[in-house]
Coordinates of C-alpha atoms in Angstrom, one line a residue:
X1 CA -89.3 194.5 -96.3
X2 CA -91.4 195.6 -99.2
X3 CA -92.2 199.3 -99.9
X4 CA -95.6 198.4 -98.7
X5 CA -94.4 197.1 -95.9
X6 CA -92.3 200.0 -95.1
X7 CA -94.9 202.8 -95.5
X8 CA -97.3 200.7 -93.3
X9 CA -94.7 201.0 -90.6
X10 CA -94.3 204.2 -91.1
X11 CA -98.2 205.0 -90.9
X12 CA -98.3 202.9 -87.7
X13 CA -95.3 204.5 -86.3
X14 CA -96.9 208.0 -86.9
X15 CA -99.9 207.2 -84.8
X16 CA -102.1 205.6 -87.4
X17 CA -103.5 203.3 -84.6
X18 CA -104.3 200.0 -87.0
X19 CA -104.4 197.1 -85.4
X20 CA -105.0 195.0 -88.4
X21 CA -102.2 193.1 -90.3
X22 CA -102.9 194.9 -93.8
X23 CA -103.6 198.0 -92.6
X24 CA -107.1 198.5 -93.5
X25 CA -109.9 199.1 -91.7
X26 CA -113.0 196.8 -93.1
X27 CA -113.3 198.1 -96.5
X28 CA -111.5 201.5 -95.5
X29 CA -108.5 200.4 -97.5
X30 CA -104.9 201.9 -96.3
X31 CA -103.1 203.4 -99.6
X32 CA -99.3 204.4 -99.6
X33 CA -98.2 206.6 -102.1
X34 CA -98.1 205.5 -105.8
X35 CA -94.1 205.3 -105.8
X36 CA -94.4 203.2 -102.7
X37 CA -96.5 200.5 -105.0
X38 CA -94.2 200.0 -107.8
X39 CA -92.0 197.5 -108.6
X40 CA -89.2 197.8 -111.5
X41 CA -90.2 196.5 -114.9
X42 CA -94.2 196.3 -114.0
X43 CA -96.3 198.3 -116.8
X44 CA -99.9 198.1 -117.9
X45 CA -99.1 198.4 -121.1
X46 CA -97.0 196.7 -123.8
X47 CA -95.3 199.3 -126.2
X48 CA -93.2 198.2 -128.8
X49 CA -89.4 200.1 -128.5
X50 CA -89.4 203.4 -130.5
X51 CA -87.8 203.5 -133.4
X52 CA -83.8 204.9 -133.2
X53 CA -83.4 208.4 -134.3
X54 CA -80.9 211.2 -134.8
X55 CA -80.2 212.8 -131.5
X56 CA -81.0 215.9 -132.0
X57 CA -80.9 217.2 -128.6
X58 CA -77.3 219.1 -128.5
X59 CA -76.2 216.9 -125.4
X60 CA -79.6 217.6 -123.4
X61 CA -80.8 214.2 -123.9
X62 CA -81.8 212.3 -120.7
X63 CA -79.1 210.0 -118.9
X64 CA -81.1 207.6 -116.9
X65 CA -84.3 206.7 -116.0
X66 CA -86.9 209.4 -114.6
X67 CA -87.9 207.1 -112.2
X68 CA -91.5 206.5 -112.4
X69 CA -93.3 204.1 -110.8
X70 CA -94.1 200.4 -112.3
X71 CA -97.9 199.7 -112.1
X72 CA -100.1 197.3 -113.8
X73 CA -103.1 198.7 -114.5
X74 CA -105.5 197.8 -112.2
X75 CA -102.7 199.4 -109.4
X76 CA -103.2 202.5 -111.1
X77 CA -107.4 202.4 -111.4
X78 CA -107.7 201.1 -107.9
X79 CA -105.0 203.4 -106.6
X80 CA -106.9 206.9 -107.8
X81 CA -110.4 205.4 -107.0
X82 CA -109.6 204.9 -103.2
X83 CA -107.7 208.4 -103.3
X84 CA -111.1 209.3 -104.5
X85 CA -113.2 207.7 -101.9
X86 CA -110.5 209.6 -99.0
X87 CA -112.5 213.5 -100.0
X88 CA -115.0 214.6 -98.4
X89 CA -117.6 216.7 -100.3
X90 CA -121.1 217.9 -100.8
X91 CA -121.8 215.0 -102.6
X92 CA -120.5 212.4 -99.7
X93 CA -122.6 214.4 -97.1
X94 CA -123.6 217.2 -95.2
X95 CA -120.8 220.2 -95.2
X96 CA -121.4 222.9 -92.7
X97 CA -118.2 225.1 -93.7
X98 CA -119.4 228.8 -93.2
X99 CA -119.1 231.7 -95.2
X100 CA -117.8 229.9 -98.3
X101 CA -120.1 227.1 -98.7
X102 CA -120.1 224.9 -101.8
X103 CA -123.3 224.6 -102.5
X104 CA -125.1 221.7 -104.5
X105 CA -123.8 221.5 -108.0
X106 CA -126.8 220.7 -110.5
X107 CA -125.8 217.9 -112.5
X108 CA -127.9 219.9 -115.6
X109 CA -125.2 222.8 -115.1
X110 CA -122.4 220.4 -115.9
X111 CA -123.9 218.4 -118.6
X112 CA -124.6 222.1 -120.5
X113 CA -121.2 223.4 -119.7
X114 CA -119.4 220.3 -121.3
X115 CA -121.3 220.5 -124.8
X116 CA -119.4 220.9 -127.6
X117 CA -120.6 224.6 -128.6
X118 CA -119.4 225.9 -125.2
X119 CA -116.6 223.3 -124.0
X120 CA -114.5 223.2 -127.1
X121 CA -114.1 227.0 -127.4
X122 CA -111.2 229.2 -128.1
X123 CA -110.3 232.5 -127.0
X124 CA -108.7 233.2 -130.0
X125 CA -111.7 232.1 -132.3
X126 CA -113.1 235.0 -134.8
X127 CA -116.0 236.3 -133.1
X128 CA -118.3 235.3 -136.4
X129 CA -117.7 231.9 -134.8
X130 CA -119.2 232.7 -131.2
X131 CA -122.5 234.4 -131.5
X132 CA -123.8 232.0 -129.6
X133 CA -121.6 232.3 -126.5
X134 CA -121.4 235.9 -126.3
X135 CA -125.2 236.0 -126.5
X136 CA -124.8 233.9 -123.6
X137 CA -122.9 236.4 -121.7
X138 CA -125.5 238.6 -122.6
X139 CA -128.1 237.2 -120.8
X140 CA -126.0 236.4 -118.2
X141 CA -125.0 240.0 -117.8
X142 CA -128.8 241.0 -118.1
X143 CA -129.8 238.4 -114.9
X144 CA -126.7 239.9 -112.7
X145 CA -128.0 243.5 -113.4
X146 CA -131.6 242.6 -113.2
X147 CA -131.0 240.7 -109.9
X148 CA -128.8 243.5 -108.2
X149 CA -130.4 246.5 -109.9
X150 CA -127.1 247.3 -111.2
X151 CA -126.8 249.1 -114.8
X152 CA -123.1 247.4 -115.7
X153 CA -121.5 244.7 -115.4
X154 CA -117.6 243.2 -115.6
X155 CA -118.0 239.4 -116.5
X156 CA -113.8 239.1 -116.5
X157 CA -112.6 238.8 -112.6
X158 CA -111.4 235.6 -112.0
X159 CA -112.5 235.0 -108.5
X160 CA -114.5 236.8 -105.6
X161 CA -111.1 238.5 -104.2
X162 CA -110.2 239.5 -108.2
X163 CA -113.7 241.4 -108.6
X164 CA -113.0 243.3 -105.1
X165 CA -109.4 244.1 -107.2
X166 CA -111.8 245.6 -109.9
X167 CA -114.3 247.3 -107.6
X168 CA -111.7 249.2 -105.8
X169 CA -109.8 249.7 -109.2
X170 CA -112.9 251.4 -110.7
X171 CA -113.2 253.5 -107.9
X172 CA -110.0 254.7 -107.8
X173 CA -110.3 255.8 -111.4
X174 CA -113.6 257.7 -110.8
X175 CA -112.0 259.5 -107.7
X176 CA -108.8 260.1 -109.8
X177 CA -111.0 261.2 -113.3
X178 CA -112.7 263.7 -110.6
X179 CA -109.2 264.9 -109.2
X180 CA -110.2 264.0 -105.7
X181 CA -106.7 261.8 -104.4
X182 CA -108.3 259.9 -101.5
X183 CA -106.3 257.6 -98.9
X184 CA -108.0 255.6 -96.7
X185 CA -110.8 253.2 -97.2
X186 CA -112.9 251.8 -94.0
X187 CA -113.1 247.9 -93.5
X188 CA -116.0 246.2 -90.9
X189 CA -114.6 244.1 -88.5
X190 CA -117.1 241.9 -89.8
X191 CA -116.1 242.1 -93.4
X192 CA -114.4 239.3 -95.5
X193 CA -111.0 239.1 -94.9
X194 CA -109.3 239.7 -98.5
X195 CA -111.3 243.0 -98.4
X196 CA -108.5 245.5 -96.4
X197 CA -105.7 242.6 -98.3
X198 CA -107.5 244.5 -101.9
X199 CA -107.7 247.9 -100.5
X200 CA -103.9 248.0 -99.1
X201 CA -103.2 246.3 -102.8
X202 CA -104.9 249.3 -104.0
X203 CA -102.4 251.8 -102.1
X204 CA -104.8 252.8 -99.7
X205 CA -104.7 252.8 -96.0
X206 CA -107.3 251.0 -93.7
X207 CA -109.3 251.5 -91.2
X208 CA -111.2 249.3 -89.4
X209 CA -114.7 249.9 -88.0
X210 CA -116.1 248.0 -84.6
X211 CA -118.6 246.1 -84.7
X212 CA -121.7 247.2 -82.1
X213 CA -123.2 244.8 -79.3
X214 CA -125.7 243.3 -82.1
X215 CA -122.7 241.9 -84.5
X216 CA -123.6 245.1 -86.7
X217 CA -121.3 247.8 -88.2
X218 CA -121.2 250.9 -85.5
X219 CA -122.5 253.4 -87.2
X220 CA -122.0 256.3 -85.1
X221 CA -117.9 254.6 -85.2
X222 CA -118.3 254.9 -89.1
X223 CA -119.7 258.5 -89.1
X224 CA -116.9 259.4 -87.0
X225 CA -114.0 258.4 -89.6
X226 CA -115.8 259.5 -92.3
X227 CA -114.3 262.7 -93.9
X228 CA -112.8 264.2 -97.2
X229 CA -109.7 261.5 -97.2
X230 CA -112.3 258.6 -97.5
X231 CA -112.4 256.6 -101.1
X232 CA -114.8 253.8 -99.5
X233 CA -116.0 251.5 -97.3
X234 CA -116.3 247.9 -97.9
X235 CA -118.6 246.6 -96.4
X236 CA -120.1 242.3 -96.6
X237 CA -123.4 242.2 -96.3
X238 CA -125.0 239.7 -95.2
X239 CA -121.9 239.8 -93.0
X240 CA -119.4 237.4 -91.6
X241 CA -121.4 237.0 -88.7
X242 CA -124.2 236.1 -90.5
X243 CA -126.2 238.9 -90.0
X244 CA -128.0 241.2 -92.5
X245 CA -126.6 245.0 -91.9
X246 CA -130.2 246.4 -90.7
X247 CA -128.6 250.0 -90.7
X248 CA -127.4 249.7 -94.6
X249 CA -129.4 252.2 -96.0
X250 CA -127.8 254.6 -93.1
X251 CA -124.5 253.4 -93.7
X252 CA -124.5 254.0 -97.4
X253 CA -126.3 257.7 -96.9
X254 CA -123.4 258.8 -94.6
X255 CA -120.3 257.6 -97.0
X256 CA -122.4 259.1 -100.2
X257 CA -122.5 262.3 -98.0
X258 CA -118.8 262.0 -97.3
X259 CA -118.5 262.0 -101.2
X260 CA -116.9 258.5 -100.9
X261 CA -118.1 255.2 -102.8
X262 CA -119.7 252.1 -101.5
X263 CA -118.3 248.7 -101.9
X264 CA -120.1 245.8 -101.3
X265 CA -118.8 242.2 -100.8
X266 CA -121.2 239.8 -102.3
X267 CA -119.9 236.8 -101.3
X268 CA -123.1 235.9 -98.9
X269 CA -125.4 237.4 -101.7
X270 CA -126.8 233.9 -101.5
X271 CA -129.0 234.6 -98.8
X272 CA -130.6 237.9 -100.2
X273 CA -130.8 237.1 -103.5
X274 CA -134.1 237.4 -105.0
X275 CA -134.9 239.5 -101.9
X276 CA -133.3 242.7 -102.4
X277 CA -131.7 244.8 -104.8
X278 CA -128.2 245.9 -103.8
X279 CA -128.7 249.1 -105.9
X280 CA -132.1 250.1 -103.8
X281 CA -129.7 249.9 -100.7
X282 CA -126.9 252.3 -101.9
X283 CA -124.3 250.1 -103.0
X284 CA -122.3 251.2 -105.8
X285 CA -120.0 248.1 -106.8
X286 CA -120.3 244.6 -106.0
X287 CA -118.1 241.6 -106.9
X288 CA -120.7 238.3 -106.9
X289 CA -119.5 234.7 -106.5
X290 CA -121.0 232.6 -109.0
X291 CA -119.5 229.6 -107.4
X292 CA -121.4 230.3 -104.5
X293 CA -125.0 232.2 -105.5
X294 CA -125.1 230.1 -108.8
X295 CA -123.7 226.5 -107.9
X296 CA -120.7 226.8 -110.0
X297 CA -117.9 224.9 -108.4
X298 CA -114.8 226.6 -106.9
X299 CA -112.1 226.2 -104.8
X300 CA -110.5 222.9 -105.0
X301 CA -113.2 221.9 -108.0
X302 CA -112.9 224.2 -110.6
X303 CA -111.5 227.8 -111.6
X304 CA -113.7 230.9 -110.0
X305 CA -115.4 233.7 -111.2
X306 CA -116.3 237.2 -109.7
X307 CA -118.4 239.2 -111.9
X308 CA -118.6 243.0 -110.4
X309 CA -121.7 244.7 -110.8
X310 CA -121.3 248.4 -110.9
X311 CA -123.9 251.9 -110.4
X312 CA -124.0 254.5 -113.2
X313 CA -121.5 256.9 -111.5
X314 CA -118.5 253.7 -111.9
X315 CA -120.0 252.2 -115.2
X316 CA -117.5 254.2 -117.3
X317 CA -115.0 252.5 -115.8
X318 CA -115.6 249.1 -116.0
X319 CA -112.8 246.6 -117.2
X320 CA -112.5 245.2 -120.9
X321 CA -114.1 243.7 -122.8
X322 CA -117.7 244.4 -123.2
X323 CA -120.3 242.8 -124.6
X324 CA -122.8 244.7 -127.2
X325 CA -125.1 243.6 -129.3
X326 CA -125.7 245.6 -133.0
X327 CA -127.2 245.0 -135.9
X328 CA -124.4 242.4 -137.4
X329 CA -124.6 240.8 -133.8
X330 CA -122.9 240.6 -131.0
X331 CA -119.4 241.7 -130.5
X332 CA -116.8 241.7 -127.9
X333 CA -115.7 245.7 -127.2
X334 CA -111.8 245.3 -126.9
X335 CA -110.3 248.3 -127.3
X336 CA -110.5 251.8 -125.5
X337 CA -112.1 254.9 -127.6
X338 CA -113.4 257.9 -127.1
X339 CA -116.2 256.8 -129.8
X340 CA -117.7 253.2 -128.1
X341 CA -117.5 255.0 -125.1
X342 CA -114.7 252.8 -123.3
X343 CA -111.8 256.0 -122.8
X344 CA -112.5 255.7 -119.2
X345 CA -111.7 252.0 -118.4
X346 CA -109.6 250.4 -116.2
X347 CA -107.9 248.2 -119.0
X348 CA -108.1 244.8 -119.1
X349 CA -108.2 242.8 -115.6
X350 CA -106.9 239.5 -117.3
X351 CA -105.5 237.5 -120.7
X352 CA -109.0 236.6 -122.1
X353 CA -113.1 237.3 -120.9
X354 CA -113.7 235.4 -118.3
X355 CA -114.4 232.0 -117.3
X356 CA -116.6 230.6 -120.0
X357 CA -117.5 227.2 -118.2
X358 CA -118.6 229.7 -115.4
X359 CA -121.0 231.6 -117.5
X360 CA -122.9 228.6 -118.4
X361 CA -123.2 226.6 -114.9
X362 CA -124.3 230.4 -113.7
X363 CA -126.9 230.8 -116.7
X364 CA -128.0 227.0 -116.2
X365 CA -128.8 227.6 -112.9
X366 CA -130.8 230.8 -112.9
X367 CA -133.1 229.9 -116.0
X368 CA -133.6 226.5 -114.4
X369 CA -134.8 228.1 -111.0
X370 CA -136.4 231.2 -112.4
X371 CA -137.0 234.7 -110.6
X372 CA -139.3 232.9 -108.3
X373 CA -136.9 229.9 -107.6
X374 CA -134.6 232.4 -106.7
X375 CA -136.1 233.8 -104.1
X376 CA -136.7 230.4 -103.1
X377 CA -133.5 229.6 -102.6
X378 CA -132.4 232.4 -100.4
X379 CA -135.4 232.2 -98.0
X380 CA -134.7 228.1 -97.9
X381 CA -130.9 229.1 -97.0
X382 CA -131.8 231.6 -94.1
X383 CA -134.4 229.1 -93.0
X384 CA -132.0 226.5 -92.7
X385 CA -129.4 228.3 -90.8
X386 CA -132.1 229.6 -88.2
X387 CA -133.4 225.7 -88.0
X388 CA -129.9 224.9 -87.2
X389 CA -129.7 227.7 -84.8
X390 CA -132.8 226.7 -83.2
X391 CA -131.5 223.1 -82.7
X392 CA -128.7 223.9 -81.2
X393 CA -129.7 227.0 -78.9
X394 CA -129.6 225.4 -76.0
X395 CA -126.4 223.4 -76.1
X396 CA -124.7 226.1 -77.8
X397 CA -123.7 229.7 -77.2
X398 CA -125.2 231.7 -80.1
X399 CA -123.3 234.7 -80.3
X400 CA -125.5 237.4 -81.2
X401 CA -129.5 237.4 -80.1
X402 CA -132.1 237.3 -82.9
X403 CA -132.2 235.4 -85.9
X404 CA -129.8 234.7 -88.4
X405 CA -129.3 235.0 -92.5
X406 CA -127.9 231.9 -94.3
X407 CA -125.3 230.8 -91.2
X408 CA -125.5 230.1 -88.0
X409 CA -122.7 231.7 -85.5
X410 CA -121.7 230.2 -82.6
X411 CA -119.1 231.3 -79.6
X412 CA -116.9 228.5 -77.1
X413 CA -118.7 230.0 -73.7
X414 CA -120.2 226.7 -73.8
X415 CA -117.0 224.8 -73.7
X416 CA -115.9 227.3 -71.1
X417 CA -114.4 225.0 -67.7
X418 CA -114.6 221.5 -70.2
X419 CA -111.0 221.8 -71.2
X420 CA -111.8 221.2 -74.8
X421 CA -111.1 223.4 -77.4
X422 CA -113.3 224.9 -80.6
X423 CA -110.4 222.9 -82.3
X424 CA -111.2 220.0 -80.6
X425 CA -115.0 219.9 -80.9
X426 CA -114.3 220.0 -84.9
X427 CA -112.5 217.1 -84.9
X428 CA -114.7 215.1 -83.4
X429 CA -117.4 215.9 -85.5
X430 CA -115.0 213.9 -88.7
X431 CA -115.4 210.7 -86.2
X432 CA -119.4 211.2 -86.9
X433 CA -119.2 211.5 -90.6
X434 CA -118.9 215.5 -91.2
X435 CA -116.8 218.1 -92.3
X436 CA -116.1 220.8 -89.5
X437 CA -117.5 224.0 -89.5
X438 CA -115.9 227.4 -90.0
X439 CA -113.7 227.6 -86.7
X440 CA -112.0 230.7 -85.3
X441 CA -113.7 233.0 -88.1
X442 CA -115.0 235.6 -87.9
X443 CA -112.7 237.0 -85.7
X444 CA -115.0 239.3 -83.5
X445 CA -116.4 236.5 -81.4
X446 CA -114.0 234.2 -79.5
X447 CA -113.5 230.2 -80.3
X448 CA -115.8 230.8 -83.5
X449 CA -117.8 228.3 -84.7
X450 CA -119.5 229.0 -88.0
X451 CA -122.1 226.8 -89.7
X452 CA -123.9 227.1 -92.7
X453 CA -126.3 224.1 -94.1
X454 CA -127.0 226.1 -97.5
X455 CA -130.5 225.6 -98.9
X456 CA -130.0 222.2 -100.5
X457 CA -130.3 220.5 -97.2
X458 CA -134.0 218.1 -96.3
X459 CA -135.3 218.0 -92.8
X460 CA -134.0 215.0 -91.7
X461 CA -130.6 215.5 -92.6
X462 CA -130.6 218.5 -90.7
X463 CA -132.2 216.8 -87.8
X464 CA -129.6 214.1 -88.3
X465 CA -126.5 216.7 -87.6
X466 CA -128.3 218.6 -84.5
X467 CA -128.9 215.5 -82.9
X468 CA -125.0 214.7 -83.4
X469 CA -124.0 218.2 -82.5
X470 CA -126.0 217.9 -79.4
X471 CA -124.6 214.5 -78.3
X472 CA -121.2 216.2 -78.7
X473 CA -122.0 219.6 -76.8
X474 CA -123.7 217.3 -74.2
X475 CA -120.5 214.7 -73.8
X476 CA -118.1 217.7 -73.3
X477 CA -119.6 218.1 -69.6
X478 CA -119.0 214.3 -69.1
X479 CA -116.0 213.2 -67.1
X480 CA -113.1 212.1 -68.8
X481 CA -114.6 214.8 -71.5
X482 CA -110.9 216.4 -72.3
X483 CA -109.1 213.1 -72.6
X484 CA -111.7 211.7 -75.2
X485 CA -111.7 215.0 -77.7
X486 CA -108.1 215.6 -77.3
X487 CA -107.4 211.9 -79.4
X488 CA -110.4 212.7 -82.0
X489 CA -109.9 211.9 -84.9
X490 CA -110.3 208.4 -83.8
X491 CA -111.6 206.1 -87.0
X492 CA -109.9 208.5 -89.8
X493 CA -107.3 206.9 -91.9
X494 CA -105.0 209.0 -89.9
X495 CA -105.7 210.4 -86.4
X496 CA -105.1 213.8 -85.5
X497 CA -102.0 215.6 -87.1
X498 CA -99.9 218.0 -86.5
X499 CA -101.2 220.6 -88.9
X500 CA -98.4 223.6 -87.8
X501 CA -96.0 221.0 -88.9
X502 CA -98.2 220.4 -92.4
X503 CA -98.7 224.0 -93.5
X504 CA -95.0 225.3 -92.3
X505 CA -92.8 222.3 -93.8
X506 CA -94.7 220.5 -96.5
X507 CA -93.4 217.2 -97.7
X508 CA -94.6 217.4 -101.4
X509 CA -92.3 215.9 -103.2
X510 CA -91.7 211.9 -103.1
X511 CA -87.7 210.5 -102.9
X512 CA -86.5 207.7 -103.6
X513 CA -85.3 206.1 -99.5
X514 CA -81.8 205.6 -100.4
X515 CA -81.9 209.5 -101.5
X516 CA -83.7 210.5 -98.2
X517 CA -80.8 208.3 -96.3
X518 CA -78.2 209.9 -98.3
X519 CA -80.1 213.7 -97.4
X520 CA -79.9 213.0 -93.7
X521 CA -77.0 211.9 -93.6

């Protein structure tokens, strides 16, 4: 039995549920792992033997063969192109996943991030040689304060959970410069997750604050805690929940009183951008996603970055380097010194200044839209969540009344007596072609389902997914209901899996079989 062979037994013998003698499924073409494909002495190209040579390797030379696989060439092409064609993203279809959406990713923003000018540089290279890069910081730096109302900003933090790690880091050292040794910092229920994960990293304690009847922070719970041993509260707003903090200007009066700071998580700043200025609500600090507001992809397609805009009070602060622009140009501020100002700063956050290819998908994007496209952007976001929410109203439980910002938050009341699961609703929705929602976040509603269209989506694709929402809500009051959503995924290349299994003993590593038999036994 061939190594094909094998792994197609192995697929069927795991539940793969082909019928088929090959394995596929139509043009849905089964693929094995690239070590189960080769055969010894196969290559795709034809190198002549290199030429003998002193071994100068003290005895560490290589005994045997590293065991790669044998592939011709097309094997390896059509191997990667149908591992290709198995990932789902915004550019296969619609992707609902809340709170962290990837958004549409402007082909423009790539094509200026890849030329030569920008693409090929160094870190190292003498600043002479980057005026043009650094003026682009610049004007991105100018945007981010003009946008948020914001005097400063840090360009370095890697990521959104990197520029909380600054924020908090900042206001530390202000609290600290001012002798005031504070311990605790206050955390929304409905706040991000990694925001009491930075504060604890931080050293401080946290507290959390309830969230009222209307998916809002509590303020009278928040007035209560506040005191003398408070640094700050961070606070997301628009929130998990998907709601825009109405009380905000409240909320940032009271911890100002309490002579604490006010962090902001911008992740969601998508949805008020354009709209408001975070500095004419009493926000201090906040880190911003460009991967999210801007386009720029993250996660699993590209590195992050988490600028951190910052109030006059925090400025002095900030994290190296700086950009500032003089008569010879610009330069990159590097070093702390009474004279440029920079005694007070945190230091360096990471190696270099930030994530270059970033900066120009982030630039692209704003000069392309303009201050008015902007705007545009976050009123089509919250008015594509609230269609959503509108669509599905009825089928649906929506958690809280009212309308939403950019994301729509539903409960599982309406699964309540159907015997299927939040869990199992997502999965049926990858038998109808999309990615699930956000499920089981945030945590103050029960059987969470989170869905956010982002801005980028038409009418009719929207009307496409509430029509196949709705056939699903409708089918879970159907008899036999249970039975048919527990076995979704049915037409996946695999059908439902058992993901405990997958994210507590990951098989990551491929052996050869006569290796695995000689592990087991």
């Amino acid at each position: 039995m061939s190594d094909w062979s094998k792994a197609l037994s192995r697929f069927q013998a795991a539940g793969a549920g082909t019928d088929t003698t090959s394995g596929n499924r139509g043009l849905q073409i089964e693929e094995p792992l690239i070590f189960e494909q080769g055969a010894e002495g196969r290559t795709g190209v034809d190198l002549p033997a290199p030429p003998a040579a002193a071994d100068r390797l003290g005895g560490l030379a290589r005994k045997g063969a590293i065991g790669l696989p044998g592939l011709s060439e097309p094997q390896v092409v059509r191997h990667y192109t149908r591992l290709s064609q198995k990932n789902f993203a915004i550019d296969s279809g619609l992707y609902p996943l809340g709170s962290c959406t990837m958004k549409h990713n402007p082909r423009l923003n790539e094509r200026m991030a890849r030329l030569p000018g920008f693409g090929d540089l160094h870190p190292l290279q003498p600043q002479a040689t980057i005026q043009g890069a650094l003026e682009l910081m610049d004007q991105l730096a100018h945007w981010l304060k003009t946008l948020t109302g914001m005097p400063a900003v840090a360009l370095s933090p890697a990521a959104g959970a990197h520029g909380e790690l600054c924020g908090i880091m900042t206001i530390r050292a202000a609290l600290e410069a001012r002798g005031d040794m504070r311990q605790r910092i206050l955390v929304p229920e409905s706040a991000h997750g990694t925001n009491p994960a930075t504060a604890a990293a931080c050293g401080y304690a946290v507290e959390s604050i309830p969230a009222n009847a209307r998916g809002r922070v509590d303020l009278e719970a928040l007035k209560a805690k506040l005191d003398s041993g408070v640094a700050a509260i961070m606070l997301t707003n628009p929130n998990t929940c998907g709601l825009f903090e109405s009380e905000i200007v409240e909320i940032a009066e009271a911890v100002h009183k309490a002579g604490a700071f006010f962090y902001c998580d911008g992740a969601n700043f998508n949805a008020i951008v354009g709209r408001v200025r975070p500095a004419d609500l009493g926000i201090d600090c906040m880190h911003i996603n460009l991967h999210k507001t801007f386009s720029t992809p993250h996660g699993g397609g590209g590195p992050g970055s988490g600028p951190v805009v910052l109030a006059e009070s925090l400025a002095p602060y900030a994290p190296l380097p700086w950009v500032v622009h003089g008569p010879d140009g610009f330069r990159l501020v590097e070093e702390a010194d009474a004279a440029s100002g920079t005694a007070g700063t945190i230091g360096r956050l990471k190696g270099f200044h930030g994530q270059m290819g970033m900066f120009v998908r982030a630039l692209a994007y704003m000069m392309s839209h303009g201050g008015d496209g902007l705007r545009q952007v976050a009123e089509d976001a919250v008015l594509n969540a609230n269609y959503l929410m509108a669509g599905l109203g009825d089928v649906l439980t929506a958690s809280f009344e009212g309308p939403c910002m950019h994301e729509a938050l539903f409960d599982d009341r309406f699964l309540k007596d159907t015997g299927v699961t939040t869990l199992d609703f997502a999965k049926a929705m990858i038998d109808e072609g999309y990615h699930p929602m956000t499920m089981y976040f945030p945590l103050v509603v029960h059987g969470a389902l989170l869905m956010e269209p982002t801005e980028t989506e038409s009418k009719d694709s929207l009307d496409q997914f509430i029509a196949v929402i709705r056939a699903l809500a409708e089918r879970t009051r159907q008899p036999g209901a249970a039975e048919w959503f527990h076995e979704a995924p049915r037409y996946t290349p695999r059908r439902r899996l058992d993901e405990t299994a997958a994210a507590r003993k990951p098989q990551l590593r491929w052996r050869p079989p006569a290796v695995t038999q000689q592990a087991a036994e």
